[in-house]
Short mmCIF file of C-alpha atoms in Angstrom, two decimals:
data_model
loop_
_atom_site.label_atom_id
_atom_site.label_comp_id
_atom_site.label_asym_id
_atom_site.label_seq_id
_atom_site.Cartn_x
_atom_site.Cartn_y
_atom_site.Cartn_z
CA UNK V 7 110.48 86.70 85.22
CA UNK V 8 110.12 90.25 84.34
CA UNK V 9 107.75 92.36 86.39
CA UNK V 10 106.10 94.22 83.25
CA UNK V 11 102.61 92.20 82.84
CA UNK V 12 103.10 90.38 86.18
CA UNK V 13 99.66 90.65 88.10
CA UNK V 14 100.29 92.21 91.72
CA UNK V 15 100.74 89.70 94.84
CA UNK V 16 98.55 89.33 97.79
CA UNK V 17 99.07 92.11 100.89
CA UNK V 18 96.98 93.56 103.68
CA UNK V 19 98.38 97.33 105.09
CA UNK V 20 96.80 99.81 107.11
CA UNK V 21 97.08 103.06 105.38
CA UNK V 22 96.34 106.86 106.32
CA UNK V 23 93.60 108.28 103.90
CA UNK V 24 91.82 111.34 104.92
CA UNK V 25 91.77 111.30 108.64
CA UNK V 26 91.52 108.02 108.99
CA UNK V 27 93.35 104.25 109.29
CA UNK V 28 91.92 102.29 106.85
CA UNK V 29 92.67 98.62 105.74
CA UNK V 30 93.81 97.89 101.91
CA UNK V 31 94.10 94.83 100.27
CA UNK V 32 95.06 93.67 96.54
CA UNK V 33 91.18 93.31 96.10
CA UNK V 34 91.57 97.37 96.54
CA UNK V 35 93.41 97.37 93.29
CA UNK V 36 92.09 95.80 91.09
CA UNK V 37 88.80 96.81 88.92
CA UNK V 38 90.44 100.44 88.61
CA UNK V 39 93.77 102.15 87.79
CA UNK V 40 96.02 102.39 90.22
CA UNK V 41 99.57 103.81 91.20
CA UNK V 42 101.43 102.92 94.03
CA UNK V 43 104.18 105.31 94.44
CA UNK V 44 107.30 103.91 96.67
CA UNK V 45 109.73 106.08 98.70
CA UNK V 46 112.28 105.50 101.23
CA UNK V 47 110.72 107.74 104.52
CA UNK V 48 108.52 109.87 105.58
CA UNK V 49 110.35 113.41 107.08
CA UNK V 50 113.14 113.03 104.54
CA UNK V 51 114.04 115.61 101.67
CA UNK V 52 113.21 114.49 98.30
CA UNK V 53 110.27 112.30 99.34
CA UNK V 54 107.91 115.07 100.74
CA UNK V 55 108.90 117.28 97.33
CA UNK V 56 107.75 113.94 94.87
CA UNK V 57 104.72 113.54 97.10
CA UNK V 58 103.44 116.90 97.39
CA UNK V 59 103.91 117.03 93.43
CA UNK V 60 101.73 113.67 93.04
CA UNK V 61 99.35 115.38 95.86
CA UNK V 62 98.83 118.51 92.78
CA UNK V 63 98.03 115.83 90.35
CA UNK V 64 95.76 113.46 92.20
CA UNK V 65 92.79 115.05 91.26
CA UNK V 66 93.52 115.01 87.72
CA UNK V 67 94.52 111.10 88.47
CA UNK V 68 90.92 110.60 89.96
CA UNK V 69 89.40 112.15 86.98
CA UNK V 70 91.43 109.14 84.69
CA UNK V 71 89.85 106.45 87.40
CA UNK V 72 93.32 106.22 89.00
CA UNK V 73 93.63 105.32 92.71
CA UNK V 74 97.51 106.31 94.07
CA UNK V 75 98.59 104.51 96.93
CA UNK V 76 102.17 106.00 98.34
CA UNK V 77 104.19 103.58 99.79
CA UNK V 78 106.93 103.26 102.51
CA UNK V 79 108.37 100.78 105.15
CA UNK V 80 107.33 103.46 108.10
CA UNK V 81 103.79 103.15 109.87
CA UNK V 82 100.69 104.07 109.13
CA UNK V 83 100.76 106.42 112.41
CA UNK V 84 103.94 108.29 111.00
CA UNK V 85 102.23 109.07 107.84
CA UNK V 86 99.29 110.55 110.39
CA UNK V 87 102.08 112.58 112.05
CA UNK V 88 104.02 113.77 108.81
CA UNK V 89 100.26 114.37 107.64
CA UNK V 90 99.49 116.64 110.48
CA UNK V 91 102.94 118.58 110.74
CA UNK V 92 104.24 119.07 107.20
CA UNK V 93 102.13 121.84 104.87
CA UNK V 94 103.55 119.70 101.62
CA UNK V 95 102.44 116.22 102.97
CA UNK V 96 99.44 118.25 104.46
CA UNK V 97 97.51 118.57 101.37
CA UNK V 98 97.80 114.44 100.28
CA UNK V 99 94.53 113.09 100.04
CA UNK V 100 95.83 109.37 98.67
CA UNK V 101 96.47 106.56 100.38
CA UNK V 102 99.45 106.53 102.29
CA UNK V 103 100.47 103.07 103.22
CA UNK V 104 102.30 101.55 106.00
CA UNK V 105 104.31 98.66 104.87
CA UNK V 106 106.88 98.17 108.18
CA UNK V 107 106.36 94.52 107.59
CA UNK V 108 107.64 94.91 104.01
CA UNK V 109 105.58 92.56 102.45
CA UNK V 110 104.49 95.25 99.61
CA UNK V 111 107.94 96.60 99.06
CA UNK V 112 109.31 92.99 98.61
CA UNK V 113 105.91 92.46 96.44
CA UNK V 114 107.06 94.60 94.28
CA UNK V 115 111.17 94.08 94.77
CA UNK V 116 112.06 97.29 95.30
CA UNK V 117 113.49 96.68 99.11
CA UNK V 118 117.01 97.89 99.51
CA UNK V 119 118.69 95.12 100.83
CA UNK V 120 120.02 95.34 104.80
CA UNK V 121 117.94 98.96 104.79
CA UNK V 122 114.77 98.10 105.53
CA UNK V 123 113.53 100.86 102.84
CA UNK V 124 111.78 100.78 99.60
CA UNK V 125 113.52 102.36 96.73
CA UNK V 126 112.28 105.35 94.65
CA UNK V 127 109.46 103.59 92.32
CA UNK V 128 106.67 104.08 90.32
CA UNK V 129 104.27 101.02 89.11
CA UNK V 130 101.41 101.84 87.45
CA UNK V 131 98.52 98.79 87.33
CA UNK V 132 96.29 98.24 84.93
CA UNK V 133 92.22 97.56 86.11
CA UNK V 134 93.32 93.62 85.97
CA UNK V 135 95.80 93.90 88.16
CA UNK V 136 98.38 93.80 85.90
CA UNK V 137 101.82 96.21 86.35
CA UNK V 138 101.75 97.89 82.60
CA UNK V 139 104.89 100.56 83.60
CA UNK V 140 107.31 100.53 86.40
CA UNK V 141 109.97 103.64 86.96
CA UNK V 142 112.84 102.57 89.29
CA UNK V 143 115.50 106.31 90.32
CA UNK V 144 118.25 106.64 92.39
CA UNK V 145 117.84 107.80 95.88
CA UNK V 146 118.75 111.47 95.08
CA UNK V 147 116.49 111.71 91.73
CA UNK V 148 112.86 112.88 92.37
CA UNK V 149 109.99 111.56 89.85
CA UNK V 150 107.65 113.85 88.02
CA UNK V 151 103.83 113.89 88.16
CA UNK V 152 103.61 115.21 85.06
CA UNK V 153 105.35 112.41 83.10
CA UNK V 154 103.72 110.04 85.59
CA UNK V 155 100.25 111.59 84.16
CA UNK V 156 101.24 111.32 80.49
CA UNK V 157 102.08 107.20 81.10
CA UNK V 158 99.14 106.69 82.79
CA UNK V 159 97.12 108.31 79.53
CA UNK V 160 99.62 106.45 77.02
CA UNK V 161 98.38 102.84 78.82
CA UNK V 162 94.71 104.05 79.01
CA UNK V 163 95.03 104.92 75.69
CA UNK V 164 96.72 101.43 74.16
CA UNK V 165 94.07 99.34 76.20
CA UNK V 166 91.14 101.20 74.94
CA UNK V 167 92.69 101.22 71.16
CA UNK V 168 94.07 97.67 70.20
CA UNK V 169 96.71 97.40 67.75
CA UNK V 170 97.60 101.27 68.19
CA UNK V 171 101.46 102.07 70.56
CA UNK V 172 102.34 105.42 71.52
CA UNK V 173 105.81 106.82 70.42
CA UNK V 174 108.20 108.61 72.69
CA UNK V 175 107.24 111.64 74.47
CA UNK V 176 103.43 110.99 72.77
CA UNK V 177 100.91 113.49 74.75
CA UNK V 178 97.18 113.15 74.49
CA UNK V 179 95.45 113.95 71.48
CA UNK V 180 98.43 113.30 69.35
CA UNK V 181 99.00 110.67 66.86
CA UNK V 182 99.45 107.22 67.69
CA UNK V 183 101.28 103.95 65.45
CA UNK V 184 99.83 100.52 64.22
CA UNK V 185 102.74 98.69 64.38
CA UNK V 186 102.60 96.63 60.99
CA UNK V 187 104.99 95.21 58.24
CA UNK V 188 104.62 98.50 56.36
CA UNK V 189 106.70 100.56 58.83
CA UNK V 190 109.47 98.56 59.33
CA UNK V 191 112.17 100.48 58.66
CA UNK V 192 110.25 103.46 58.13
CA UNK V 193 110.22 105.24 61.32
#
């Protein structure tokens, strides 16, 4: 089964959020947006540079109704630490969640086999719990907020407007398709 309009599985975590160790849930999720943003370790080199970009964007994100929840197989007291030490990871006001159980990372299959890490991706969930876009890079590629913000307004956009899609590279504001016999072809 593809994971595209799978509904997210049970998990518990502790995350870091703000100072504090707080407990999360799937009941977290659902009844709002929500992001949760995979990466292999904390005090590595393309992580802190994808989080700290996602850190300048969360307040845009919490304008849209979107929660973010980073997630990686170290502990919720290593995010504290990396918190507390690193100016980039300094600034992150999201969850960050401590998954060294793995039960989230597996959730969501993107566990690197015999590594005990999650891979680099994205899964964006829709208010019902329901994954509407995943992005899945290679351990050396680092993801961009920016195109992260645009999906997140594409799938607000087709749930709020039934029986409209967005094309490629579509940006808010801009026009939209009704998929229908008449363009067949046409496009």
């Amino acid at each position: 089964m593809g994971i595209i309009n799978s509904e997210i599985k049970p998990f518990k975590a502790t995350a870091f959020k703000e100072g504090e160790f707080v407990e999360i849930t799937e009941a977290d999720v659902k009844g709002k947006w929500a992001v949760f943003f995979f990466y292999p370790a904390d005090f590595t080199f393309v992580c802190p540079t994808e989080l700290g970009d996602l850190a300048d964007k969360y307040e845009e994100l919490q304008k849209l109704g979107v929660e973010v929840f980073s997630v990686s197989t170290d502990t919720h007291f290593t995010h504290k630490a990396w918190h507390d030490t690193s100016e980039t990871i300094g600034k992150i006001k999201y969850y960050m969640v401590g998954d060294q159980t793995g039960t989230i990372t597996n959730n969501f299959g993107v566990m690197r086999e015999g590594q005990g890490l999650a891979d680099r991706a994205t899964f964006l969930i829709d208010p019902d719990g329901i994954i509407q876009a995943v992005e899945i890079t290679a351990e050396g590629i680092g993801r961009d907020a920016d195109d992260l913000l645009r999906k997140v307004k594409a799938a607000q956009y087709v749930r709020n407007h039934p029986g409209e899609v967005c094309p490629a590279k579509w940006k808010e504001g801009e026009a939209t398709l009704a998929p229908s016999l008449d363009l067949v072809g046409k496009i």
